[in-house]
Tab-separated table of C-alpha atoms in Angstrom:
chain	number	residue	atom	x	y	z
A	1	MET	CA	40.555	143.455	-137.786
A	2	TYR	CA	38.166	145.817	-135.991
A	3	PHE	CA	40.849	147.885	-134.279
A	4	THR	CA	43.078	150.267	-136.215
A	5	LYS	CA	46.586	150.615	-134.821
A	6	THR	CA	47.779	154.127	-134.147
A	7	THR	CA	50.090	156.029	-131.830
A	8	PRO	CA	48.827	156.909	-128.342
A	9	GLU	CA	49.376	160.580	-129.119
A	10	ASN	CA	46.847	160.443	-131.979
A	11	VAL	CA	44.078	159.722	-129.455
A	12	GLY	CA	45.239	162.121	-126.739
A	13	ILE	CA	47.362	159.756	-124.638
A	14	SER	CA	51.069	160.245	-124.022
A	15	SER	CA	53.358	157.319	-124.820
A	16	ALA	CA	55.441	158.439	-121.847
A	17	TYR	CA	52.588	157.547	-119.496
A	18	ILE	CA	52.277	154.036	-120.956
A	19	THR	CA	56.041	153.674	-120.512
A	20	LYS	CA	55.648	154.787	-116.908
A	21	MET	CA	52.896	152.224	-116.390
A	22	LEU	CA	55.178	149.462	-117.698
A	23	THR	CA	57.956	150.756	-115.453
A	24	ASN	CA	55.639	150.607	-112.421
A	25	LEU	CA	54.764	147.006	-113.191
A	26	ALA	CA	58.440	146.095	-113.550
A	27	LYS	CA	59.389	147.931	-110.345
A	28	HIS	CA	57.015	145.691	-108.399
A	29	ASN	CA	58.246	142.606	-110.308
A	30	ILE	CA	54.687	141.756	-111.341
A	31	PRO	CA	54.639	138.668	-113.587
A	32	MET	CA	52.714	140.177	-116.489
A	33	HIS	CA	51.820	138.182	-119.582
A	34	SER	CA	50.119	140.768	-121.798
A	35	LEU	CA	48.750	144.302	-121.816
A	36	LEU	CA	46.508	145.957	-124.427
A	37	ILE	CA	45.018	149.469	-124.504
A	38	ALA	CA	42.494	150.873	-126.963
A	39	ARG	CA	40.585	154.116	-127.208
A	40	GLY	CA	37.407	153.686	-129.161
A	41	ASP	CA	38.339	151.583	-132.178
A	42	LYS	CA	42.002	152.627	-132.074
A	43	LEU	CA	44.549	150.168	-130.661
A	44	ILE	CA	47.343	152.200	-129.095
A	45	PHE	CA	49.333	149.577	-127.208
A	46	GLU	CA	49.799	145.816	-127.448
A	47	GLY	CA	52.588	144.133	-125.490
A	48	TYR	CA	53.434	140.538	-124.586
A	49	TRP	CA	55.997	139.340	-122.073
A	50	ASP	CA	58.208	136.684	-123.691
A	51	PRO	CA	57.473	133.756	-124.097
A	52	ILE	CA	53.752	134.683	-124.247
A	53	LYS	CA	52.546	135.003	-127.844
A	54	PRO	CA	49.572	137.054	-129.150
A	55	GLN	CA	47.870	134.129	-130.884
A	56	GLU	CA	48.025	131.770	-127.889
A	57	ASN	CA	44.949	131.009	-125.832
A	58	HIS	CA	45.297	132.191	-122.254
A	59	ARG	CA	43.376	130.943	-119.228
A	60	MET	CA	41.026	133.751	-118.169
A	61	TYR	CA	39.725	132.203	-114.935
A	62	SER	CA	36.813	134.186	-113.474
A	63	GLN	CA	36.518	136.481	-116.467
A	64	THR	CA	34.619	133.414	-117.703
A	65	LYS	CA	31.736	134.387	-115.414
A	66	SER	CA	31.120	137.612	-117.338
A	67	TYR	CA	30.591	135.629	-120.541
A	68	VAL	CA	28.183	133.289	-118.758
A	69	GLY	CA	26.277	136.273	-117.386
A	70	MET	CA	25.984	137.832	-120.837
A	71	ALA	CA	24.704	134.557	-122.283
A	72	VAL	CA	22.059	134.303	-119.550
A	73	VAL	CA	20.737	137.850	-119.953
A	74	GLN	CA	20.684	137.427	-123.735
A	75	LEU	CA	18.551	134.294	-123.334
A	76	ALA	CA	16.259	136.305	-121.076
A	77	ALA	CA	15.966	138.993	-123.748
A	78	GLU	CA	15.000	136.270	-126.227
A	79	GLY	CA	12.269	135.047	-123.887
A	80	LYS	CA	13.971	131.716	-123.208
A	81	LEU	CA	13.970	132.360	-119.453
A	82	SER	CA	13.114	134.998	-116.859
A	83	LEU	CA	15.654	136.327	-114.388
A	84	GLN	CA	12.998	135.849	-111.703
A	85	ASP	CA	12.713	132.126	-112.432
A	86	LYS	CA	13.701	129.789	-109.614
A	87	ILE	CA	16.891	127.936	-110.511
A	88	ILE	CA	15.603	124.607	-109.141
A	89	ASP	CA	12.889	124.575	-111.823
A	90	TYR	CA	15.550	123.977	-114.476
A	91	PHE	CA	17.358	121.135	-112.704
A	92	PRO	CA	14.652	118.847	-111.247
A	93	GLU	CA	16.675	115.700	-111.918
A	94	TYR	CA	19.502	116.953	-109.680
A	95	LEU	CA	17.451	117.939	-106.649
A	96	PRO	CA	17.464	116.113	-103.318
A	97	GLU	CA	14.247	114.501	-102.130
A	98	LYS	CA	13.603	117.460	-99.828
A	99	VAL	CA	14.625	120.865	-101.157
A	100	HIS	CA	15.676	123.432	-98.573
A	101	PRO	CA	13.385	126.500	-98.630
A	102	TYR	CA	16.355	128.844	-99.065
A	103	LEU	CA	17.394	127.016	-102.217
A	104	ALA	CA	13.784	126.884	-103.417
A	105	ALA	CA	13.648	130.697	-103.210
A	106	GLN	CA	16.865	131.293	-105.165
A	107	THR	CA	16.351	133.005	-108.523
A	108	ILE	CA	18.557	133.385	-111.582
A	109	GLU	CA	18.841	137.088	-110.733
A	110	HIS	CA	20.193	136.240	-107.276
A	111	MET	CA	22.861	134.089	-108.905
A	112	LEU	CA	23.825	136.718	-111.473
A	113	ASN	CA	24.473	139.181	-108.652
A	114	MET	CA	26.221	136.814	-106.203
A	115	HIS	CA	23.382	136.999	-103.685
A	116	THR	CA	22.749	133.245	-103.460
A	117	CYS	CA	21.954	131.114	-100.422
A	118	PHE	CA	25.425	129.536	-100.406
A	119	THR	CA	28.937	130.457	-99.366
A	120	ASP	CA	31.774	128.014	-100.002
A	121	CYS	CA	31.346	125.110	-102.415
A	122	PRO	CA	34.573	123.074	-102.231
A	123	TRP	CA	33.857	121.044	-105.359
A	124	PHE	CA	37.524	120.217	-105.952
A	125	GLU	CA	37.252	118.016	-102.871
A	126	ASN	CA	34.462	116.158	-104.654
A	127	HIS	CA	36.697	114.864	-107.450
A	128	GLY	CA	34.926	112.571	-109.847
A	129	GLY	CA	31.432	113.595	-108.820
A	130	ASP	CA	28.892	115.462	-110.895
A	131	ARG	CA	29.422	119.123	-110.050
A	132	VAL	CA	25.785	120.130	-110.690
A	133	LYS	CA	24.517	117.414	-108.391
A	134	TYR	CA	27.035	118.471	-105.753
A	135	TYR	CA	25.811	122.087	-105.837
A	136	PHE	CA	22.185	121.185	-105.250
A	137	SER	CA	23.093	118.759	-102.483
A	138	MET	CA	24.824	121.394	-100.359
A	139	LYS	CA	23.142	122.856	-97.306
A	140	PRO	CA	22.228	126.549	-97.786
A	141	VAL	CA	23.685	129.077	-95.361
A	142	HIS	CA	21.262	132.001	-95.549
A	143	TYR	CA	18.198	133.301	-97.388
A	144	PRO	CA	19.015	134.395	-100.983
A	145	GLY	CA	18.773	137.952	-102.301
A	146	THR	CA	20.014	139.429	-99.024
A	147	VAL	CA	23.814	139.603	-98.821
A	148	TYR	CA	26.729	139.311	-101.231
A	149	TYR	CA	29.045	136.315	-101.263
A	150	TYR	CA	31.290	135.265	-104.128
A	151	ASP	CA	29.516	132.003	-104.944
A	152	SER	CA	31.745	130.858	-107.794
A	153	THR	CA	29.919	127.589	-108.364
A	154	GLY	CA	26.674	129.505	-108.832
A	155	SER	CA	28.225	130.877	-112.020
A	156	PHE	CA	29.033	127.338	-113.108
A	157	ILE	CA	25.367	126.409	-112.591
A	158	LEU	CA	24.287	129.335	-114.779
A	159	GLY	CA	26.645	128.100	-117.481
A	160	ALA	CA	25.039	124.684	-117.164
A	161	LEU	CA	21.647	126.384	-117.495
A	162	VAL	CA	22.700	127.922	-120.814
A	163	GLN	CA	23.898	124.514	-121.961
A	164	LYS	CA	20.611	122.833	-120.999
A	165	LEU	CA	18.511	125.438	-122.777
A	166	THR	CA	20.551	125.739	-125.971
A	167	GLY	CA	22.321	122.403	-126.308
A	168	LYS	CA	25.586	124.358	-126.568
A	169	THR	CA	28.197	125.559	-124.126
A	170	PHE	CA	27.830	129.226	-123.198
A	171	LEU	CA	30.896	129.910	-125.382
A	172	ASP	CA	29.484	128.184	-128.460
A	173	TYR	CA	26.160	129.943	-127.913
A	174	LEU	CA	27.938	133.308	-127.820
A	175	LYS	CA	30.075	132.385	-130.824
A	176	ASP	CA	26.919	131.790	-132.846
A	177	LYS	CA	25.265	134.888	-131.457
A	178	CYS	CA	28.056	137.455	-131.686
A	179	LEU	CA	31.647	136.355	-131.124
A	180	ARG	CA	32.425	135.116	-134.630
A	181	LYS	CA	31.174	138.370	-136.119
A	182	ILE	CA	33.497	140.462	-133.944
A	183	GLY	CA	36.571	138.388	-134.833
A	184	PHE	CA	36.816	136.314	-131.652
A	185	SER	CA	39.241	133.388	-132.063
A	186	GLU	CA	37.629	130.251	-133.423
A	187	ASN	CA	40.071	128.096	-131.449
A	188	SER	CA	38.988	129.655	-128.143
A	189	LYS	CA	37.520	127.022	-125.854
A	190	VAL	CA	36.193	126.221	-122.410
A	191	LEU	CA	37.227	123.257	-120.288
A	192	THR	CA	34.714	120.801	-118.855
A	193	CYS	CA	33.727	119.774	-115.322
A	194	PRO	CA	32.836	116.301	-114.035
A	195	GLY	CA	29.253	115.707	-115.087
A	196	GLY	CA	29.762	117.025	-118.617
A	197	PHE	CA	28.936	120.724	-118.343
A	198	ALA	CA	31.329	123.517	-119.308
A	199	TRP	CA	33.503	124.918	-116.523
A	200	GLY	CA	31.573	128.167	-116.596
A	201	ASP	CA	33.117	129.917	-113.610
A	202	SER	CA	36.812	129.566	-114.357
A	203	ALA	CA	37.935	127.895	-117.570
A	204	LEU	CA	37.549	130.085	-120.650
A	205	LEU	CA	40.660	130.062	-122.826
A	206	CYS	CA	41.025	132.775	-125.445
A	207	THR	CA	43.480	135.457	-126.521
A	208	PRO	CA	43.897	138.871	-124.876
A	209	MET	CA	42.700	140.409	-128.150
A	210	ASP	CA	39.507	138.361	-127.847
A	211	MET	CA	38.945	139.964	-124.448
A	212	LEU	CA	39.491	143.408	-125.916
A	213	LEU	CA	37.010	142.708	-128.716
A	214	PHE	CA	34.319	141.488	-126.321
A	215	GLY	CA	34.868	144.455	-124.029
A	216	ARG	CA	34.463	146.737	-127.025
A	217	LEU	CA	31.233	144.974	-128.010
A	218	LEU	CA	29.767	145.695	-124.581
A	219	ALA	CA	31.056	149.272	-124.724
A	220	ASN	CA	29.141	149.547	-128.023
A	221	LYS	CA	26.027	148.280	-126.184
A	222	GLY	CA	26.001	145.090	-128.224
A	223	GLU	CA	26.292	146.769	-131.636
A	224	TRP	CA	29.027	145.924	-134.145
A	225	ASN	CA	29.517	147.625	-137.489
A	226	GLY	CA	25.908	148.727	-137.526
A	227	GLU	CA	24.437	145.352	-136.515
A	228	GLN	CA	22.853	144.780	-133.090
A	229	LEU	CA	24.374	141.437	-132.092
A	230	LEU	CA	23.282	141.445	-128.451
A	231	ASP	CA	20.161	142.932	-126.934
A	232	ARG	CA	20.934	146.588	-126.210
A	233	LYS	CA	18.922	146.800	-122.997
A	234	ALA	CA	20.485	143.585	-121.692
A	235	VAL	CA	23.981	144.943	-122.281
A	236	GLU	CA	23.180	148.345	-120.774
A	237	GLU	CA	21.759	146.769	-117.634
A	238	SER	CA	24.631	144.316	-117.319
A	239	THR	CA	27.237	147.062	-117.462
A	240	THR	CA	25.435	149.432	-115.079
A	241	VAL	CA	23.478	147.351	-112.528
A	242	LYS	CA	25.268	147.598	-109.183
A	243	TYR	CA	24.817	145.581	-106.018
A	244	THR	CA	27.026	146.093	-102.990
A	245	CYS	CA	29.833	143.577	-102.820
A	246	GLY	CA	32.354	144.722	-100.198
A	247	GLY	CA	33.289	142.990	-97.007
A	248	VAL	CA	34.251	139.507	-98.177
A	249	GLY	CA	37.655	139.238	-99.792
A	250	GLY	CA	37.248	142.482	-101.723
A	251	TYR	CA	39.853	145.062	-102.668
A	252	ILE	CA	39.276	148.780	-102.890
A	253	PHE	CA	39.047	148.717	-106.686
A	254	SER	CA	36.496	145.882	-106.622
A	255	GLU	CA	34.157	147.220	-103.941
A	256	ARG	CA	32.371	149.676	-106.219
A	257	GLY	CA	29.605	147.234	-107.082
A	258	TYR	CA	28.821	143.957	-108.806
A	259	GLY	CA	25.927	142.913	-111.001
A	260	ARG	CA	25.083	140.456	-113.787
A	261	LYS	CA	28.568	138.888	-113.454
A	262	ILE	CA	30.308	142.201	-114.171
A	263	TRP	CA	32.317	144.273	-111.703
A	264	HIS	CA	32.167	148.032	-111.287
A	265	THR	CA	35.329	149.897	-110.462
A	266	TYR	CA	36.948	153.343	-110.471
A	267	ASN	CA	35.531	156.225	-112.553
A	268	ASP	CA	32.236	154.398	-113.239
A	269	SER	CA	34.077	151.753	-115.247
A	270	PHE	CA	32.919	148.164	-115.726
A	271	ALA	CA	35.273	145.225	-115.617
A	272	PHE	CA	35.845	141.482	-115.848
A	273	PHE	CA	38.192	140.063	-113.197
A	274	GLY	CA	40.009	136.733	-113.266
A	275	MET	CA	42.305	135.019	-110.781
A	276	HIS	CA	46.040	135.635	-111.241
A	277	ASN	CA	45.131	139.144	-112.508
A	278	GLN	CA	43.298	138.609	-115.786
A	279	PHE	CA	41.468	141.902	-116.375
A	280	MET	CA	39.289	143.686	-118.910
A	281	VAL	CA	38.296	147.220	-117.931
A	282	HIS	CA	36.298	149.782	-119.897
A	283	ASN	CA	35.965	153.401	-118.846
A	284	PRO	CA	32.928	154.886	-120.637
A	285	GLU	CA	33.777	158.548	-120.051
A	286	SER	CA	37.166	158.350	-121.780
A	287	ASP	CA	36.164	155.411	-124.021
A	288	ILE	CA	39.371	153.619	-123.064
A	289	THR	CA	39.478	149.823	-122.833
A	290	PHE	CA	42.263	147.938	-121.087
A	291	VAL	CA	43.116	144.226	-121.031
A	292	CYS	CA	45.879	142.394	-119.230
A	293	THR	CA	46.824	138.821	-118.431
A	294	ALA	CA	49.282	137.767	-115.752
A	295	GLY	CA	50.376	135.103	-113.286
A	296	CYS	CA	50.226	136.934	-109.965
A	297	GLN	CA	49.026	134.315	-107.523
A	298	ARG	CA	52.152	134.336	-105.386
A	299	ASN	CA	53.399	137.815	-106.221
A	300	ASN	CA	51.399	139.548	-103.497
A	301	SER	CA	48.326	139.333	-105.680
A	302	GLY	CA	46.353	142.035	-103.896
A	303	LEU	CA	49.189	144.543	-104.181
A	304	ALA	CA	49.679	143.620	-107.838
A	305	LYS	CA	46.007	144.323	-108.532
A	306	GLU	CA	46.233	147.733	-106.946
A	307	VAL	CA	49.424	148.573	-108.874
A	308	ILE	CA	47.860	147.506	-112.173
A	309	PHE	CA	44.597	149.348	-111.575
A	310	GLY	CA	46.250	152.382	-110.030
A	311	SER	CA	48.681	152.710	-112.930
A	312	PHE	CA	45.947	152.353	-115.531
A	313	PHE	CA	43.567	154.875	-114.007
A	314	ASP	CA	46.139	157.368	-112.709
A	315	LEU	CA	48.393	157.394	-115.771
A	316	ILE	CA	46.138	156.518	-118.684
A	317	VAL	CA	42.488	157.322	-117.942
A	318	GLU	CA	42.945	160.460	-115.862
A	319	LYS	CA	45.779	161.857	-118.004
A	320	ALA	CA	43.988	161.315	-121.328
A	321	LYS	CA	43.160	164.420	-123.363
A	322	ASP	CA	40.183	164.994	-125.648
A	323	THR	CA	42.369	166.071	-128.566
A	324	ALA	CA	45.448	164.636	-130.252
A	325	LEU	CA	48.886	165.339	-128.821
A	326	PRO	CA	52.018	166.228	-130.812
A	327	GLN	CA	53.988	163.232	-132.018
A	328	SER	CA	56.975	162.565	-129.787
A	329	GLU	CA	60.145	160.537	-129.456
A	330	ASP	CA	58.395	159.039	-126.426
A	331	TYR	CA	56.549	156.713	-128.817
A	332	ASN	CA	59.800	155.233	-130.158
A	333	GLN	CA	61.029	154.757	-126.608
A	334	LEU	CA	57.800	152.916	-125.796
A	335	LEU	CA	58.263	150.626	-128.804
A	336	ALA	CA	61.853	149.907	-127.766
A	337	LEU	CA	60.744	149.020	-124.231
A	338	THR	CA	57.949	146.800	-125.560
A	339	ASP	CA	60.497	144.734	-127.511
A	340	THR	CA	62.341	143.916	-124.260
A	341	LEU	CA	59.395	142.630	-122.214
A	342	LYS	CA	60.101	139.259	-120.581
A	343	LEU	CA	58.453	137.131	-117.899
A	344	THR	CA	59.731	138.159	-114.466
A	345	THR	CA	62.462	136.310	-112.622
A	346	ILE	CA	63.355	136.000	-108.944
A	347	LEU	CA	65.473	138.906	-107.695
A	348	GLY	CA	68.814	138.393	-105.935
A	349	ASN	CA	72.465	137.518	-106.507
A	350	THR	CA	73.812	135.192	-109.181
A	351	ASN	CA	76.457	133.579	-106.975
A	352	SER	CA	77.412	132.829	-103.377
A	353	PRO	CA	80.542	131.720	-101.499
A	354	MET	CA	78.562	128.605	-100.538
A	355	GLU	CA	78.307	127.344	-104.120
A	356	SER	CA	81.335	125.076	-103.873
A	357	GLU	CA	80.038	123.453	-100.678
A	358	ILE	CA	76.643	122.429	-102.037
A	359	ASN	CA	77.181	122.099	-105.801
A	360	GLY	CA	76.487	118.489	-106.767
A	361	LYS	CA	76.022	117.310	-103.189
A	362	THR	CA	73.096	115.004	-102.527
A	363	PHE	CA	71.031	115.611	-99.400
A	364	TYR	CA	68.846	112.820	-98.029
A	365	MET	CA	65.700	114.071	-96.390
A	366	GLU	CA	63.644	113.248	-93.345
A	367	GLU	CA	59.981	112.428	-93.907
A	368	ASN	CA	58.153	115.482	-95.212
A	369	PRO	CA	54.783	116.582	-96.711
A	370	MET	CA	56.208	116.836	-100.239
A	371	GLY	CA	57.450	113.256	-100.180
A	372	ILE	CA	60.937	114.346	-101.257
A	373	SER	CA	63.470	111.693	-100.290
A	374	GLU	CA	66.580	113.400	-101.663
A	375	PHE	CA	67.733	116.363	-103.718
A	376	THR	CA	70.820	117.692	-105.469
A	377	ILE	CA	71.514	121.185	-106.771
A	378	LYS	CA	73.876	121.316	-109.743
A	379	LEU	CA	75.307	124.702	-110.711
A	380	ASP	CA	77.047	125.570	-113.974
A	381	GLY	CA	77.639	129.279	-114.381
A	382	LYS	CA	74.398	131.063	-115.323
A	383	TYR	CA	72.353	127.875	-115.161
A	384	GLY	CA	71.548	125.080	-112.792
A	385	GLU	CA	69.358	122.094	-112.001
A	386	PHE	CA	67.291	121.166	-108.986
A	387	ASN	CA	67.185	117.367	-109.038
A	388	TYR	CA	64.895	115.639	-106.565
A	389	VAL	CA	63.110	112.380	-105.935
A	390	ASN	CA	59.464	112.340	-104.876
A	391	ALA	CA	56.618	109.827	-105.006
A	392	GLN	CA	56.629	109.932	-108.823
A	393	GLY	CA	60.362	109.239	-109.074
A	394	ASN	CA	63.333	111.262	-110.312
A	395	LYS	CA	62.578	114.872	-111.234
A	396	THR	CA	64.674	117.661	-112.759
A	397	LEU	CA	63.852	121.352	-112.737
A	398	LYS	CA	66.241	123.508	-114.769
A	399	PHE	CA	66.696	127.182	-113.931
A	400	GLY	CA	68.670	130.259	-114.888
A	401	PHE	CA	70.157	133.004	-112.751
A	402	GLY	CA	68.490	136.222	-113.863
A	403	GLU	CA	66.574	134.478	-116.624
A	404	ASN	CA	63.878	131.860	-117.021
A	405	VAL	CA	64.541	128.431	-118.430
A	406	PHE	CA	61.402	127.223	-120.178
A	407	GLN	CA	60.453	123.564	-119.978
A	408	GLN	CA	57.686	121.203	-118.923
A	409	PHE	CA	57.100	121.189	-115.178
A	410	PRO	CA	58.359	117.795	-113.938
A	411	GLN	CA	55.210	116.717	-112.070
A	412	THR	CA	52.920	114.635	-114.272
A	413	GLY	CA	49.255	113.681	-114.228
A	414	TYR	CA	47.640	117.047	-113.629
A	415	SER	CA	44.253	117.918	-115.154
A	416	LYS	CA	43.814	118.696	-118.829
A	417	ASP	CA	40.422	119.180	-120.502
A	418	LEU	CA	38.365	117.792	-117.595
A	419	GLY	CA	38.705	119.991	-114.529
A	420	GLY	CA	39.769	118.397	-111.272
A	421	MET	CA	40.505	115.031	-112.874
A	422	PRO	CA	44.015	113.603	-113.313
A	423	CYS	CA	45.321	113.057	-116.840
A	424	ASP	CA	48.043	110.406	-117.022
A	425	GLY	CA	51.359	111.763	-118.247
A	426	HIS	CA	50.097	115.299	-118.767
A	427	THR	CA	52.477	118.148	-117.909
A	428	TYR	CA	52.344	121.952	-117.913
A	429	ARG	CA	54.738	124.417	-119.520
A	430	CYS	CA	56.750	126.481	-117.053
A	431	GLY	CA	59.644	128.869	-116.659
A	432	ALA	CA	62.092	128.717	-113.742
A	433	SER	CA	64.667	131.186	-112.454
A	434	ALA	CA	66.873	131.279	-109.368
A	435	ALA	CA	68.839	133.687	-107.194
A	436	TRP	CA	70.917	133.606	-104.038
A	437	VAL	CA	68.807	135.696	-101.648
A	438	GLN	CA	71.375	135.209	-98.838
A	439	GLU	CA	74.813	133.630	-98.844
A	440	ASN	CA	73.342	130.409	-97.434
A	441	LYS	CA	69.961	130.539	-99.157
A	442	ILE	CA	69.025	129.930	-102.792
A	443	LYS	CA	65.515	130.547	-104.085
A	444	LEU	CA	63.747	129.263	-107.194
A	445	LEU	CA	60.656	130.812	-108.744
A	446	VAL	CA	58.588	128.662	-111.091
A	447	HIS	CA	55.858	130.154	-113.290
A	448	ILE	CA	53.331	127.638	-114.649
A	449	ILE	CA	52.152	129.196	-117.944
A	450	ASP	CA	49.786	126.729	-119.552
A	451	GLU	CA	46.034	126.143	-119.719
A	452	TYR	CA	46.363	126.135	-115.938
A	453	ILE	CA	48.401	128.870	-114.214
A	454	GLY	CA	50.312	128.698	-110.956
A	455	THR	CA	53.570	129.437	-109.182
A	456	VAL	CA	55.989	127.531	-107.001
A	457	ASP	CA	58.454	129.225	-104.638
A	458	ILE	CA	61.276	126.893	-103.619
A	459	THR	CA	63.725	128.116	-100.996
A	460	VAL	CA	66.683	125.980	-99.934
A	461	GLY	CA	68.672	127.102	-96.888
A	462	PHE	CA	71.892	125.626	-95.535
A	463	ASN	CA	73.291	125.721	-91.992
A	464	ASP	CA	75.533	123.451	-89.878
A	465	GLY	CA	75.695	120.871	-92.643
A	466	LYS	CA	71.917	120.662	-92.816
A	467	ALA	CA	69.646	121.639	-95.722
A	468	VAL	CA	66.032	122.733	-95.415
A	469	ILE	CA	63.607	122.985	-98.335
A	470	GLN	CA	60.635	125.309	-98.094
A	471	MET	CA	58.047	124.977	-100.860
A	472	VAL	CA	55.003	127.135	-101.511
A	473	GLY	CA	52.926	126.003	-104.471
A	474	ASP	CA	49.915	128.124	-105.329
A	475	ALA	CA	47.339	127.279	-107.972
A	476	GLU	CA	43.717	126.304	-108.449
A	477	ASP	CA	43.609	122.623	-107.470
A	478	PHE	CA	47.159	121.565	-108.317
A	479	LEU	CA	50.701	121.927	-106.938
A	480	LYS	CA	49.464	120.508	-103.648
A	481	GLU	CA	52.552	118.251	-103.525
A	482	TYR	CA	54.717	121.367	-103.489
A	483	ASN	CA	53.849	122.800	-100.084
A	484	GLY	CA	55.724	122.311	-96.839
A	485	TYR	CA	59.151	121.918	-95.269
A	486	ALA	CA	61.778	119.223	-95.478
A	487	THR	CA	64.996	118.874	-93.414
A	488	SER	CA	67.991	116.791	-94.400
A	489	LYS	CA	69.137	113.891	-92.225
């Protein structure tokens, strides 16, 4: 292993500040999955929120783009392409009969920096179609190289470019080039899109440690144990080139610049960002690298990002000293806290005077967007079941009060290895908890923790003999059946 484990104090960081960071995350009930901190080649913290395990692949979402960007600039350094090449020159078989002049002017560099001619590309609505063909068939919005817009599918096209040029996915290309030598997991993988190309903007699956290793490689300017694995100039430019990126869906921490598929954030740090709060951040001045994975889509995701980033920079980066600190009992307290980390649950009461009125009672529902025809809540002390009937038939979701019950989410047929395409019988792992948030209102929180990540909030309120279900499902292209309201007859 590249990293040597040591105490935070040995590298000038107080264990008490890491404990405070964990406490901040818990105070805001942020559904963390993992958190790793290293300084140089010293690993000072590694924590996983049960049931997340260190060796498990985790969906990294848009962190994937940073790997695609690195593959592209490495190919440029090898003379396999030029960043000033027009992207249409590499995909002639996918072009419409008449190519729009804006698209004709779009370069690889424009795409690396999110200054393309496109805005939204709702490819999930184009299920079953070739995603590359769909991209080149869209009507451009503005001239490229002018303004920033987060063109996610442009990153997918760059991944497809790597695949066309090398005959390998961007991940396999990087494995051969550098990842195997730095200890990156061999069982890491990337999902596929309709049309056969790797899902290069959203579907890398690897471990948090893999992310830390790759971040360290870039911090080392592509060098590893004395061997230059990636072109030094390409890495330096990728981690320092900045284009303005504020104004469209940005947060304060992510408006410091963007270039070559890498973000720039506080204290001249560079970062990879992924949906649901998958982060890798490296601060060059302090030589501290930070990785976290999470499932924050519904948990006020913007606030969660600010809490995570604020805690890391305020408590770790800015408090770090240049010399070792005295060993302290704070380290043992940090270890004890780390052993207790668990996936968050919904907050509220464990019981209500209304339990006896609704326990085991079946409610038949009026027509509703979720297609739920009936439901029954069964309560048994600390645990319960939400039984319901929808278009797929009878479903059961088990939950705990104050704790998660882990199971397979009852809806079947969601995507597996091929993005956006149903897979018969396939289910996702989840955890579900519940709480009475008012005397007449019970709420369930479901965390989907699989190769796809999402959340479902289910609130059931009772009044005048009626029951109302409110569902909010939030994920990338699934859980659509779990949104809306239903009232009992």
